[in-house]
XYZ file of C-alpha atoms in Angstrom:
513
model
C 12.776 66.001 63.185
C 10.740 62.986 64.235
C 11.022 60.320 61.497
C 8.521 57.830 62.960
C 5.381 59.419 61.423
C 7.086 59.495 58.021
C 7.983 55.829 58.243
C 4.502 54.940 59.431
C 3.016 56.941 56.586
C 5.134 55.153 54.007
C 4.217 51.760 55.445
C 0.515 52.558 55.410
C 0.736 53.843 51.818
C 2.380 50.595 50.674
C -0.426 48.487 52.068
C -2.894 49.310 49.195
C -0.143 48.559 46.667
C 0.476 45.201 48.296
C -3.224 44.462 48.304
C -3.527 45.360 44.616
C -0.425 43.320 43.738
C -1.662 40.312 45.766
C -5.081 40.517 44.122
C -3.437 40.728 40.675
C -1.321 37.624 41.392
C -4.348 35.743 42.681
C -6.365 36.726 39.587
C -3.473 35.596 37.378
C -3.368 32.275 39.154
C -7.135 31.847 38.867
C -6.971 32.755 35.156
C -4.188 30.216 34.594
C -6.206 27.545 36.423
C -9.316 28.363 34.355
C -7.239 28.353 31.153
C -5.791 24.939 31.964
C -9.233 23.652 32.858
C -10.648 25.034 29.573
C -7.837 23.447 27.552
C -8.443 20.144 29.294
C -12.171 20.368 28.616
C -11.511 21.311 24.984
C -9.121 18.381 24.591
C -11.654 16.015 26.113
C -14.370 17.490 23.881
C -12.227 16.979 20.765
C -11.490 13.406 21.804
C -15.168 12.772 22.417
C -16.080 14.357 19.075
C -13.481 12.235 17.291
C -14.719 9.073 18.984
C -18.290 10.041 18.151
C -17.345 10.614 14.516
C -15.532 7.267 14.348
C -18.519 5.525 15.912
C -20.899 7.201 13.445
C -18.717 6.040 10.566
C -18.692 2.481 11.933
C -22.469 2.630 12.305
C -22.836 3.906 8.741
C -20.665 1.089 7.410
C -22.608 -1.422 9.452
C -25.896 0.042 8.224
C -24.582 -0.088 4.673
C -23.733 -3.772 4.958
C -27.048 -4.634 6.582
C -29.101 -2.210 4.527
C -31.353 -1.563 7.528
C -31.583 2.241 7.496
C -34.287 4.271 5.762
C -31.709 5.581 3.283
C -30.371 2.175 2.264
C -33.821 0.606 2.170
C -34.905 3.373 -0.208
C -31.767 2.929 -2.327
C -32.240 -0.845 -2.570
C -35.853 -0.367 -3.618
C -34.849 2.129 -6.325
C -32.134 -0.221 -7.591
C -34.584 -3.105 -7.673
C -37.196 -1.108 -9.586
C -34.562 0.070 -12.049
C -33.946 -3.478 -13.373
C -37.185 -3.444 -15.386
C -36.742 0.083 -16.747
C -36.685 0.519 -20.537
C -33.181 1.354 -21.793
C -33.376 4.033 -24.472
C -30.430 4.440 -26.862
C -30.337 6.875 -29.779
C -28.284 5.882 -32.847
C -27.473 8.997 -34.866
C -24.815 10.353 -37.219
C -24.240 11.833 -40.634
C -25.699 10.552 -43.943
C -24.421 7.138 -45.066
C -22.905 6.305 -41.679
C -24.349 2.783 -41.482
C -27.149 3.557 -39.016
C -29.804 1.351 -40.634
C -27.441 -1.608 -40.993
C -26.125 -0.985 -37.490
C -29.623 -0.964 -35.980
C -30.530 -4.290 -37.607
C -27.176 -5.749 -36.545
C -27.703 -4.580 -32.950
C -31.250 -5.941 -32.822
C -30.096 -9.387 -33.936
C -27.121 -9.567 -31.554
C -28.988 -8.204 -28.537
C -31.880 -10.630 -29.060
C -29.364 -13.476 -29.048
C -28.280 -12.265 -25.583
C -31.831 -12.302 -24.213
C -32.846 -8.651 -24.589
C -36.267 -7.555 -25.811
C -35.343 -5.131 -28.624
C -37.583 -2.499 -30.228
C -36.473 -0.257 -33.114
C -38.072 3.177 -33.455
C -37.981 4.088 -37.187
C -36.547 7.386 -38.414
C -39.332 9.967 -38.578
C -37.849 11.842 -41.561
C -37.648 8.708 -43.729
C -41.215 7.819 -42.722
C -42.397 11.243 -43.906
C -40.444 10.989 -47.149
C -41.872 7.551 -47.963
C -45.318 9.116 -47.446
C -44.635 11.924 -49.912
C -43.110 14.581 -47.617
C -40.381 16.788 -49.132
C -37.085 16.698 -47.210
C -35.198 19.268 -49.303
C -35.399 22.046 -46.718
C -33.599 24.531 -48.982
C -36.869 24.962 -50.903
C -38.786 25.875 -47.721
C -39.166 29.379 -46.314
C -38.017 29.980 -42.738
C -41.596 29.639 -41.457
C -42.238 26.504 -43.537
C -38.973 24.966 -42.331
C -39.999 25.591 -38.730
C -43.425 24.036 -39.345
C -41.849 20.996 -40.992
C -39.335 20.473 -38.167
C -42.015 20.842 -35.493
C -44.202 18.214 -37.153
C -41.133 15.998 -37.498
C -40.514 16.391 -33.755
C -44.137 15.565 -32.970
C -43.953 12.397 -35.063
C -40.673 11.375 -33.412
C -42.136 11.899 -29.929
C -45.255 9.843 -30.743
C -43.222 7.021 -32.301
C -40.914 6.842 -29.280
C -43.845 6.950 -26.862
C -45.690 4.162 -28.688
C -42.669 1.862 -28.774
C -41.828 2.701 -25.163
C -45.296 1.535 -24.063
C -44.866 -1.682 -26.056
C -41.422 -2.225 -24.501
C -42.939 -1.974 -21.011
C -45.191 -4.928 -21.879
C -42.269 -7.308 -22.485
C -41.854 -10.412 -20.239
C -40.348 -9.828 -16.780
C -37.380 -12.105 -17.506
C -36.190 -9.845 -20.337
C -34.621 -6.379 -20.280
C -36.389 -4.013 -22.742
C -34.117 -1.969 -25.021
C -35.391 0.838 -27.259
C -33.121 1.633 -30.231
C -34.061 4.982 -31.791
C -33.103 5.760 -35.393
C -32.084 9.371 -34.717
C -33.445 11.535 -31.878
C -35.120 14.853 -31.157
C -31.938 16.943 -31.298
C -31.087 15.863 -34.867
C -33.393 18.570 -36.184
C -31.016 21.229 -34.814
C -28.400 20.137 -37.387
C -30.778 21.023 -40.242
C -31.682 24.501 -38.998
C -29.876 27.755 -38.304
C -29.217 28.308 -34.616
C -31.556 31.316 -34.523
C -34.352 29.336 -36.245
C -33.923 26.422 -33.829
C -34.138 28.531 -30.679
C -37.037 30.512 -32.104
C -38.867 27.243 -32.743
C -38.287 25.695 -29.300
C -39.232 29.027 -27.705
C -42.406 29.293 -29.780
C -43.541 25.776 -28.898
C -42.233 25.919 -25.301
C -39.733 23.069 -25.727
C -36.928 22.294 -23.275
C -33.551 21.575 -24.926
C -32.109 20.158 -21.690
C -34.978 17.654 -21.483
C -34.723 16.768 -25.189
C -30.949 16.241 -25.171
C -29.793 15.157 -21.704
C -32.766 13.495 -19.994
C -34.612 11.686 -22.768
C -31.992 9.110 -23.804
C -29.635 6.956 -21.748
C -26.917 7.256 -24.392
C -26.246 8.785 -27.806
C -24.147 6.771 -30.273
C -22.905 8.945 -33.136
C -21.801 6.979 -36.209
C -19.546 9.080 -38.453
C -20.528 9.366 -42.114
C -18.693 7.350 -44.761
C -17.918 10.703 -46.397
C -15.198 11.101 -43.755
C -11.956 9.258 -44.617
C -13.541 6.606 -46.864
C -14.465 6.183 -50.540
C -17.726 4.402 -49.745
C -20.120 7.348 -49.605
C -23.250 6.793 -51.724
C -26.855 8.016 -51.937
C -28.150 4.925 -53.734
C -29.234 2.915 -50.691
C -31.581 5.597 -49.300
C -34.030 7.507 -51.521
C -34.367 10.219 -48.864
C -30.651 11.076 -49.104
C -29.601 13.847 -51.506
C -26.461 15.382 -49.911
C -23.114 15.598 -51.686
C -20.064 14.138 -49.951
C -18.988 17.550 -48.617
C -22.521 18.315 -47.451
C -22.709 14.936 -45.746
C -19.487 15.653 -43.845
C -20.789 19.059 -42.805
C -24.102 17.562 -41.630
C -22.178 14.957 -39.651
C -20.275 17.701 -37.778
C -23.474 19.697 -37.209
C -25.263 16.617 -35.850
C -22.443 15.912 -33.414
C -22.534 19.547 -32.238
C -26.298 19.276 -31.699
C -25.779 16.428 -29.210
C -22.666 17.927 -27.563
C -23.178 17.996 -23.808
C -25.078 14.724 -23.419
C -23.551 12.863 -20.442
C -22.931 9.731 -22.502
C -22.126 10.754 -26.083
C -20.179 8.027 -27.917
C -18.541 8.539 -31.300
C -17.945 5.611 -33.703
C -15.540 6.910 -36.360
C -13.890 5.453 -39.463
C -10.265 6.226 -38.542
C -10.032 3.620 -35.795
C -11.355 0.615 -37.751
C -10.160 -1.279 -40.801
C -13.560 -2.283 -42.193
C -17.277 -1.642 -41.832
C -17.708 -5.007 -40.072
C -15.226 -3.856 -37.440
C -17.235 -0.656 -37.113
C -20.355 -2.735 -36.414
C -18.472 -4.801 -33.810
C -17.371 -1.588 -32.122
C -20.987 -0.359 -32.130
C -22.154 -3.581 -30.475
C -19.466 -3.384 -27.798
C -20.364 0.205 -26.913
C -24.073 -0.642 -26.625
C -23.267 -3.656 -24.437
C -21.161 -1.389 -22.213
C -24.090 1.029 -21.942
C -26.287 -1.891 -20.877
C -23.850 -2.792 -18.097
C -21.885 -5.645 -19.669
C -18.185 -6.088 -19.034
C -16.502 -6.097 -22.466
C -13.005 -6.879 -23.652
C -10.383 -4.189 -23.964
C -9.815 -2.803 -27.458
C -7.299 -0.329 -28.787
C -9.870 1.653 -30.773
C -11.445 4.952 -30.001
C -9.035 5.716 -27.156
C -9.297 8.839 -25.010
C -6.243 11.086 -24.837
C -5.737 13.202 -21.744
C -3.766 16.428 -21.269
C -2.929 18.342 -18.092
C -3.359 22.098 -18.655
C -0.455 24.020 -17.144
C -2.246 27.241 -18.150
C -5.937 27.326 -17.256
C -8.531 28.047 -19.955
C -11.362 30.483 -19.305
C -14.314 28.222 -20.099
C -16.559 31.171 -20.894
C -14.176 32.321 -23.643
C -14.285 29.121 -25.722
C -15.027 30.436 -29.204
C -16.766 27.334 -30.599
C -20.358 26.505 -29.690
C -20.061 24.762 -26.338
C -21.985 23.579 -23.288
C -20.826 24.199 -19.705
C -21.987 21.994 -16.838
C -21.442 22.107 -13.092
C -21.029 18.665 -11.560
C -21.002 17.651 -7.903
C -19.758 14.164 -7.059
C -20.270 12.649 -3.617
C -18.880 9.201 -2.790
C -21.194 7.179 -0.563
C -20.407 4.303 1.756
C -21.073 1.214 -0.420
C -23.084 -1.737 0.787
C -20.496 -4.261 -0.368
C -16.715 -4.173 -0.356
C -16.451 -4.957 -4.061
C -18.608 -2.050 -5.196
C -18.633 1.727 -5.472
C -21.511 4.180 -5.061
C -21.313 7.671 -6.519
C -23.996 10.338 -6.037
C -23.962 12.854 -8.906
C -25.654 16.201 -9.469
C -25.232 17.606 -13.007
C -26.375 21.221 -13.471
C -26.882 23.037 -16.771
C -28.442 26.496 -16.975
C -30.144 26.027 -13.620
C -31.534 22.568 -14.430
C -30.339 19.538 -12.483
C -29.868 15.912 -13.410
C -29.551 13.642 -10.360
C -28.499 10.004 -10.271
C -26.552 7.289 -8.452
C -23.882 5.259 -10.247
C -23.266 1.787 -8.841
C -20.471 -0.511 -10.037
C -19.531 -4.065 -9.045
C -16.137 -5.697 -9.544
C -14.649 -9.174 -9.520
C -10.887 -9.636 -9.717
C -10.386 -5.934 -10.545
C -12.817 -6.170 -13.492
C -16.254 -4.589 -13.645
C -18.935 -7.262 -13.951
C -22.050 -5.137 -13.551
C -22.968 -1.467 -13.577
C -26.148 0.363 -12.765
C -27.426 3.913 -12.821
C -30.548 5.123 -11.049
C -32.105 8.495 -11.819
C -33.249 10.335 -8.698
C -35.755 12.928 -7.574
C -34.455 15.892 -5.563
C -35.975 14.578 -2.319
C -34.134 11.238 -2.764
C -30.898 13.048 -3.594
C -31.077 14.997 -0.319
C -31.681 11.768 1.601
C -28.704 9.968 0.064
C -26.366 12.884 0.816
C -26.555 11.758 4.453
C -24.622 8.619 3.450
C -21.570 10.569 2.256
C -18.297 8.810 2.981
C -16.352 11.131 5.357
C -13.027 9.851 3.975
C -13.747 11.375 0.547
C -13.835 14.988 -0.551
C -16.970 16.128 -2.394
C -15.765 17.059 -5.868
C -17.041 20.212 -7.519
C -16.068 20.558 -11.146
C -17.009 22.388 -14.289
C -17.153 20.566 -17.607
C -17.037 22.315 -20.981
C -17.925 20.214 -24.061
C -17.428 21.339 -27.657
C -16.678 20.001 -31.132
C -13.897 21.302 -33.374
C -13.228 19.939 -36.883
C -15.319 16.875 -36.054
C -13.256 16.106 -32.911
C -14.976 15.975 -29.523
C -13.226 17.964 -26.743
C -13.980 18.018 -23.016
C -12.342 20.366 -20.481
C -12.702 19.230 -16.870
C -11.964 21.932 -14.282
C -11.694 20.631 -10.735
C -12.650 23.592 -8.576
C -9.608 24.921 -6.744
C -7.257 22.308 -8.197
C -6.511 22.069 -11.929
C -7.832 21.457 -15.459
C -7.664 18.451 -17.762
C -8.337 18.418 -21.510
C -9.905 15.175 -22.685
C -10.062 14.266 -26.379
C -12.284 11.288 -27.125
C -12.021 8.768 -29.937
C -8.590 9.352 -31.381
C -5.530 7.261 -32.196
C -2.252 7.251 -30.328
C 0.590 9.440 -31.593
C -1.533 11.241 -34.193
C -1.617 14.985 -34.750
C -4.747 16.603 -33.335
C -6.144 19.843 -34.713
C -6.463 22.176 -31.733
C -8.482 25.399 -31.844
C -6.489 28.642 -31.705
C -7.556 29.490 -28.129
C -5.799 26.366 -26.777
C -2.048 26.954 -26.486
C -0.329 23.646 -27.256
C 2.784 24.765 -25.323
C 0.851 24.407 -22.084
C -0.478 20.897 -22.815
C 1.195 18.073 -20.939
C -0.134 14.673 -22.082
C -0.932 12.130 -19.371
C -0.495 8.542 -20.554
C -1.722 6.849 -17.375
C -5.287 6.594 -16.163
C -6.616 9.077 -13.631
C -9.741 8.790 -11.516
C -11.880 11.165 -9.516
C -11.910 8.613 -6.713
C -8.175 9.014 -6.053
C -8.617 12.761 -6.198
C -11.433 12.704 -3.631
C -9.591 10.261 -1.355
C -6.171 11.883 -1.232
C -7.247 15.516 -1.033
C -10.162 15.321 1.373
C -8.085 17.572 3.649
C -6.807 19.872 0.868
C -9.736 22.180 0.025
C -7.673 24.855 -1.798
C -4.821 23.164 -3.613
C -4.542 25.921 -6.227
C -3.406 28.372 -3.515
C -0.583 26.046 -2.524
C 2.823 25.712 -4.106
C 3.686 23.851 -7.304
C 5.083 20.895 -5.362
C 1.647 20.205 -3.860
C 0.027 20.395 -7.312
C 2.647 18.014 -8.720
C 1.855 15.661 -5.856
C -1.800 15.671 -6.914
C -0.862 14.921 -10.526
C 1.164 11.899 -9.458
C -1.680 10.637 -7.291
C -4.440 11.363 -9.784
C -2.896 9.231 -12.523
C -2.566 6.214 -10.239
C -4.089 2.973 -11.453
C -7.254 2.867 -9.330
C -8.842 -0.341 -10.521
C -11.811 -0.281 -8.151
C -13.112 2.874 -9.808
C -12.474 1.875 -13.402
C -11.755 -1.448 -15.094
C -8.697 -1.690 -17.355
C -10.154 -0.269 -20.572
C -8.358 2.355 -22.632
C -11.201 3.561 -24.865
C -13.631 4.437 -22.119
C -14.144 7.815 -20.511
C -12.582 7.812 -17.013
C -15.346 9.356 -14.953
C -18.528 10.172 -16.749
C -19.711 7.061 -18.501
C -23.407 6.145 -18.108
C -23.499 2.379 -17.583
C -26.734 0.561 -17.043
C -27.470 -2.828 -15.595
C -28.907 -5.605 -17.755
C -30.099 -7.824 -14.906
C -29.162 -8.745 -11.369
C -26.502 -11.406 -11.784
C -23.966 -10.563 -9.094
C -22.810 -13.327 -6.784
C -23.399 -12.705 -3.081
C -19.861 -13.767 -2.312
C -17.849 -10.896 -0.844
C -14.635 -10.131 -2.699
C -11.985 -7.903 -1.061
C -11.714 -4.422 -2.513
C -8.666 -4.133 -4.801
C -5.850 -2.066 -3.374
C -4.594 1.040 -5.082
C -1.148 0.888 -6.597
């Protein structure tokens, strides 16, 4: 049998296989070359993107220092216009709390410091002195609503009149409006259903009345709480018993719960009424942007919640807010700029908080309220080294004690208890399990949080060691964000500037410990 044709046939049949194999190897080689080229291009693109990002950050910092961009020019103009704005502070509290004496004391002391002070009288007392009956128990539900609405109208007109007069003060003075009670005080004297029926009937906005109308609310606790000085003799419009006065004090504080700068002046933390007045003056000066000395009264106690609380299941009457904090690139090294959006039931409150420091101590503070269009512009100046913080805040009052739960989205919860003494027993509501409260004795700041975890968007999904790491960082002493003061709220204090008195000398930013 001739084998040559068979061999030739086999050889010719292998040729297509060789061609296919050769083509496959060539394609593999081409693919590997393209893959290497793609990786090289991707690497170069990442390097270019990183360099571009670094250059943009340098440009932003340079623009911030020079103030030559549209955004910074707009910000500087808003800050400049804010210096002449009327500061509006509401002094409220229970019966026989010292409000009238405190208002006169404040007016005298603030005038000595160069402020133009205007006192808006209490509308209810004005009505009573004119013959109006304040004993609401003798009114029907409809009559009570009519009385409260006319009281609100009078309060609004009084505040408007004094506000116009305050705007006429000399340019070298800062106008301050001190209101003897505010619009939300009426809620304490009505049932909840009656109140909401009234504001619905007259198309009133509770968010506007409580959160946007006043720069700060100072609640002075009634003398019926922890003192023997309660009396009805110094005010003919007062008829409450001591127990009723204490109840009205708690109801008044609940009515204002949720205001971004609610300050409580109690009787536990002071030894005398004169010391209570001094504390009142210091808090008002802080609101107006003054640096004040540290005092061991009215401290804020802080607890880390090992077991998270469902904010929607808080049994007491409460207010829940969503807050977005964006740190901006400041124009000076010794300052901080914080852009804040505060949302409640679909309504937003927008503002910039600006603080200046010298030798680790705040010397001036300023807050500028913004329109939505300005807020969107300033978001472009976000500091890329800081995480935007999204948190929920629940505020409520229990047994006359003011509680705040801060929930940092994806991270943890803190329970903040304002105006209480060290090492004293606190009455906690039943839905807060004290076993899961871990008290934090150091300060914590949102700035450290935003700085250290800008690359940790979902810390809650990580292990306990990572969460412990955050706790250690978050309680660091961050003096650039907050001056050394123990009785001041760490992150949410509204501080306003009195006048532009900052030296142009650049001071290095304090380092974190």
